[in-house]
Short mmCIF file of C-alpha atoms and ligand atoms in Angstrom, two decimals:
data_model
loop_
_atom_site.label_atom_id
_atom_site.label_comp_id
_atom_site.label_asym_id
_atom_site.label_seq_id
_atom_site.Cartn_x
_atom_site.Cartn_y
_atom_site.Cartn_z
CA UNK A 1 98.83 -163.69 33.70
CA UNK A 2 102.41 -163.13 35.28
CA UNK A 3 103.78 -161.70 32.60
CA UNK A 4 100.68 -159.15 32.98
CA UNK A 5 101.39 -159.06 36.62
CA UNK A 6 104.64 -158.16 35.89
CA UNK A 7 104.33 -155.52 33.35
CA UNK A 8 101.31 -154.10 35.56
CA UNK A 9 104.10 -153.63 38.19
CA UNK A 10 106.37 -151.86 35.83
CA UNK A 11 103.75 -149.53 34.59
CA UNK A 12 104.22 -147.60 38.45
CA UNK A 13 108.39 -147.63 37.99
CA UNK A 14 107.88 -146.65 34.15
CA UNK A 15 105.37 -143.70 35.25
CA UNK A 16 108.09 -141.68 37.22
CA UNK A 17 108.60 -138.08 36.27
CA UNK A 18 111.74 -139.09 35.18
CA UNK A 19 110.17 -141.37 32.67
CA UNK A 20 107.64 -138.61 31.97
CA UNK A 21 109.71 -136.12 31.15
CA UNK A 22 109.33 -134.58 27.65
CA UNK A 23 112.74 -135.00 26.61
CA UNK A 24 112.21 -139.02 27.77
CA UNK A 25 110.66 -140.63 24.53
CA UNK A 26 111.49 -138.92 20.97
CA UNK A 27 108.28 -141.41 19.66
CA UNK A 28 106.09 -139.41 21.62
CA UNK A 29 103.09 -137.52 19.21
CA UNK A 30 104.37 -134.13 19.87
CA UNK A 31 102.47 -131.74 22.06
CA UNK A 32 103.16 -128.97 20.33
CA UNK A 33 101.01 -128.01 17.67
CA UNK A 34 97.42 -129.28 20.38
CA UNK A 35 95.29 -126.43 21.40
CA UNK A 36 95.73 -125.42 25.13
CA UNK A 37 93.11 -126.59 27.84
CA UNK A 38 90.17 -124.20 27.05
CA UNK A 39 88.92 -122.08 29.74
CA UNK A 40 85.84 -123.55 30.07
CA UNK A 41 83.69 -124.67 33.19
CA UNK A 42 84.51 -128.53 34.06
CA UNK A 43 81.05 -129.01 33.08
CA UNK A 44 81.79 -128.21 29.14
CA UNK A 45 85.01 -129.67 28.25
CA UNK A 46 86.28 -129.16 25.14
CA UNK A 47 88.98 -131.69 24.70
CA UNK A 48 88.87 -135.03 26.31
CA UNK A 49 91.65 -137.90 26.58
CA UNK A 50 90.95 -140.96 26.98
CA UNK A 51 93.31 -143.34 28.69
CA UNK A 52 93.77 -146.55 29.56
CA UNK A 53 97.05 -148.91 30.15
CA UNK A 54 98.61 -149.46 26.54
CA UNK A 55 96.57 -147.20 24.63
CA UNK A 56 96.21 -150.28 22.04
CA UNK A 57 92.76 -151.96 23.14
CA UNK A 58 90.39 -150.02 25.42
CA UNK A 59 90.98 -146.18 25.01
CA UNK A 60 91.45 -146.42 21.18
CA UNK A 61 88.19 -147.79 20.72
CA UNK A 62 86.81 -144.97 23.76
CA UNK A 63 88.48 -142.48 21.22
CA UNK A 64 87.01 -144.02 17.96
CA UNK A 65 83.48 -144.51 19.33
CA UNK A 66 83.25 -140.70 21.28
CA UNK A 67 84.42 -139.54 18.17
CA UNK A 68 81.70 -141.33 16.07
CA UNK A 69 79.09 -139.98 18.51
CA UNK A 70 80.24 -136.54 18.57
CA UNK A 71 80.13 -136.43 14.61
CA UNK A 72 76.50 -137.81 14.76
CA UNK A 73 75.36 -135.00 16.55
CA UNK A 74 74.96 -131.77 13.82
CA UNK A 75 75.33 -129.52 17.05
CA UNK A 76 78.66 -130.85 18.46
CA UNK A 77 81.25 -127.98 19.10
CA UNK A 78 84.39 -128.39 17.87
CA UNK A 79 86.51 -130.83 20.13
CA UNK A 80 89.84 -131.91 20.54
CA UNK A 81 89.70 -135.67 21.06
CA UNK A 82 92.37 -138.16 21.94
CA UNK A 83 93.63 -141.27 23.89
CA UNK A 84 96.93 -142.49 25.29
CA UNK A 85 98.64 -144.87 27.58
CA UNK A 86 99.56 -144.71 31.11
CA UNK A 87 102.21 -147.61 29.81
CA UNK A 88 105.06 -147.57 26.95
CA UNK A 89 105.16 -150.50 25.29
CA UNK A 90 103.36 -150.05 22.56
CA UNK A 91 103.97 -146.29 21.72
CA UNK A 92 104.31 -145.58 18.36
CA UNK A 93 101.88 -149.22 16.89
CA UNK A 94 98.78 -149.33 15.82
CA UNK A 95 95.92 -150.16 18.34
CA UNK A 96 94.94 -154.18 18.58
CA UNK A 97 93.59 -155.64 15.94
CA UNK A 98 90.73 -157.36 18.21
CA UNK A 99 89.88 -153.63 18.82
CA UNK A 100 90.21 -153.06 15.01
CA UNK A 101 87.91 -155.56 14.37
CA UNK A 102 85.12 -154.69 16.99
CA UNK A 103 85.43 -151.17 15.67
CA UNK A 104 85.19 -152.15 12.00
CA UNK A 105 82.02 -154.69 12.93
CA UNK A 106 80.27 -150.76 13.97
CA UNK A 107 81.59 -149.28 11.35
CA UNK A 108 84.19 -147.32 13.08
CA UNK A 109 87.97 -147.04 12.05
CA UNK A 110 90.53 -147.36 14.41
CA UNK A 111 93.65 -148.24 11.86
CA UNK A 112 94.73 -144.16 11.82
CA UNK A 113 95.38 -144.40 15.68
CA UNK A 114 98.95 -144.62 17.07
CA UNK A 115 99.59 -145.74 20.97
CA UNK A 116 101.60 -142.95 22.95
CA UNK A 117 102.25 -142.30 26.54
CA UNK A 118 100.45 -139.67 28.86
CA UNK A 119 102.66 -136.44 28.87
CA UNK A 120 102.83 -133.92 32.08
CA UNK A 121 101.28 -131.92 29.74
CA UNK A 122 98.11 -133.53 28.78
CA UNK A 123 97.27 -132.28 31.97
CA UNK A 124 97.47 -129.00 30.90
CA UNK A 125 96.25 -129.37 27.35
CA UNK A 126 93.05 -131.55 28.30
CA UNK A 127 90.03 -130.14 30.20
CA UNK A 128 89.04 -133.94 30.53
CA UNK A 129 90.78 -136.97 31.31
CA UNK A 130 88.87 -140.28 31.03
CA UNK A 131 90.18 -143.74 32.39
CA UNK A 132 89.05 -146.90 31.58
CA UNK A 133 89.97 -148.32 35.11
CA UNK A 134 90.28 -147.54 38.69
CA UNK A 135 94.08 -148.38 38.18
CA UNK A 136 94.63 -145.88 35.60
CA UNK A 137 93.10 -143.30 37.28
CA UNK A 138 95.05 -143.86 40.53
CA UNK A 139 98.28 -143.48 37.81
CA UNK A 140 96.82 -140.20 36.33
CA UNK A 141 96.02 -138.76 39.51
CA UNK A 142 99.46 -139.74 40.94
CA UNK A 143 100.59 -137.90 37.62
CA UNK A 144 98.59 -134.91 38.34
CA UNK A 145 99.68 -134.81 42.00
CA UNK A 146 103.24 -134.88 40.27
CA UNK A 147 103.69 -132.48 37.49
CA UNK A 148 100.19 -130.29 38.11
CA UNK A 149 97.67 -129.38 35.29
CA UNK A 150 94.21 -128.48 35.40
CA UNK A 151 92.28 -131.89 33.91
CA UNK A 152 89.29 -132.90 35.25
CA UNK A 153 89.97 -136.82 35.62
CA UNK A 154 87.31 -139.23 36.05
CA UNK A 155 86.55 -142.88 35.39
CA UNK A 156 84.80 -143.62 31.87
CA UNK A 157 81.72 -145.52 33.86
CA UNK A 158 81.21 -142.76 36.01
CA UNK A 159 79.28 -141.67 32.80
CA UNK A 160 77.50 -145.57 32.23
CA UNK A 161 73.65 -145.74 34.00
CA UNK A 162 74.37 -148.96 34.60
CA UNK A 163 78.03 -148.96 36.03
CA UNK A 164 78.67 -152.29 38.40
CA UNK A 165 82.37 -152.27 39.08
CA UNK A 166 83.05 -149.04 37.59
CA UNK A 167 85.58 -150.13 35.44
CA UNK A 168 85.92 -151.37 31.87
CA UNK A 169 88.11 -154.73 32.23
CA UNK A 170 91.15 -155.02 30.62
CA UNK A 171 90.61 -157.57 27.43
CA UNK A 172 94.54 -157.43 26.32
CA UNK A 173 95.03 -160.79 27.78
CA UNK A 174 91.59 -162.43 27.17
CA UNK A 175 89.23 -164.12 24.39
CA UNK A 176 88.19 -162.23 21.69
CA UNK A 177 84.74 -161.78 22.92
CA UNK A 178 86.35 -159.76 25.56
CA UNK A 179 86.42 -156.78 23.21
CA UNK A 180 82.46 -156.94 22.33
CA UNK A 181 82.29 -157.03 25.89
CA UNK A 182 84.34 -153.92 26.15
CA UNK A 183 83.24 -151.88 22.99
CA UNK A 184 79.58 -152.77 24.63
CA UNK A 185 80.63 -150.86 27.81
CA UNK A 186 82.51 -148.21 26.24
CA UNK A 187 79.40 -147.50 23.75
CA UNK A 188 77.31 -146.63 26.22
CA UNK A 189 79.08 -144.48 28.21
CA UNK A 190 80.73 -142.21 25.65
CA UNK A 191 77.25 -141.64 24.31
CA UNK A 192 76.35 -140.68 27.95
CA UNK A 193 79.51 -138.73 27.60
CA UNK A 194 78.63 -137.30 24.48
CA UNK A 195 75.10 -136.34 25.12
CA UNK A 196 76.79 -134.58 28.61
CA UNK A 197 79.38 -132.69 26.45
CA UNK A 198 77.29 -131.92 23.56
CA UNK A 199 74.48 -130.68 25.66
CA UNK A 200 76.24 -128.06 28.08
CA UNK A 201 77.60 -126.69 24.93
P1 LIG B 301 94.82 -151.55 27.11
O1 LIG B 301 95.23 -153.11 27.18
O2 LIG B 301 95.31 -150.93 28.40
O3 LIG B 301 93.33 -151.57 27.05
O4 LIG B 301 95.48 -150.99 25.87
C1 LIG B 301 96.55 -153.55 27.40
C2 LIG B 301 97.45 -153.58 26.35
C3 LIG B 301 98.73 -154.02 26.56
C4 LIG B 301 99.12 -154.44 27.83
C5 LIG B 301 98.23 -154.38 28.89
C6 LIG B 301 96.93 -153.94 28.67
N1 LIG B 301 100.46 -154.91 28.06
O5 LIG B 301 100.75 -155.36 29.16
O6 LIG B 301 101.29 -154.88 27.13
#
């Protein structure tokens, strides 16, 4: 838990604009070749990032299961879909293999993903941003506040009917059936999501 605690206080140093920067990681997924932030009305958002702390447990599998709902639907538009970290440590590996394994158990593969860092300009490439937690949205917005962009941001359970706390706990440090707990939450709001998306189209 301190060693959390810790690295949960680092995440706010590491998320300066210095940090940030474009120029500060060369293992970032380049930018350059994504599709700008469409012009669409907030209410039809045609890319959507999902993000959470590492961007190796919770907003993989958000990325992995919207994805599986949006190809389920024969009427989806075409989207750009992705996740990433508000963190660094894990840029560049592969997301957990707890999160692997929950995925796999739904028939959902996680194993192309790579973790990377939110960019200042995921804020201009995404119409939607998506955290998993109050904290991470705090971080975006302080993000937002700091480099601009146009993203919608919201929490993921703002799209769950049945939301409690509003966030989707953090299973990194957990037991393993912390991450059925998760994919459990995350399922039902990205098809909430989904259906949202998919029917303002
Ligand atoms: P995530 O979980 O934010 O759902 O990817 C975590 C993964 C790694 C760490 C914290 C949370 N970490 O401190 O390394």
């Amino acid at each position: 838990r301190s060693i959390y605690r810790l690295r949960c206080g680092s995440n706010s140093r590491t998320a300066s604009a210095a940090d940030l920067s474009p120029h500060a990681a060369v293992c970032y997924r380049s930018c350059m070749n994504r599709p700008k932030r469409s012009t669409s009305p907030p209410s039809a958002p045609r890319s959507v990032l999902f993000v959470c702390l590492g961007n190796i447990c919770r907003s993989p599998l958000a990325e992995g299961i919207f994805r599986a709902c949006i190809a389920a639907h024969s009427s989806a538009p075409p989207l750009h879909v992705d996740s990433a970290g508000t963190g660094g440590w894990h840029v560049g590996e592969p997301p957990d293999p707890r999160s692997c394994e929950v995925a796999r158990r739904h028939g959902i593969s996680l194993e192309q993903q790579r973790a990377r860092r939110v960019q200042p300009s995921d804020f201009e490439i995404f119409d939607l941003i998506v955290a998993m937690d109050a904290s991470n949205l705090r971080d975006l917005e302080a993000l937002q506040r700091q480099h601009g962009g146009g993203a919608r941001l919201a929490r993921l359970r703002d799209w769950d009917p049945d939301p409690d706390t509003g966030d989707v706990p953090d299973p990194y440090y957990g037991r393993a059936d912390g991450f059925a707990h998760v994919f459990t939450l995350v399922e039902r709001a990205c098809r909430a999501l989904a259906n949202e998306v998919i029917g303002s189209a």
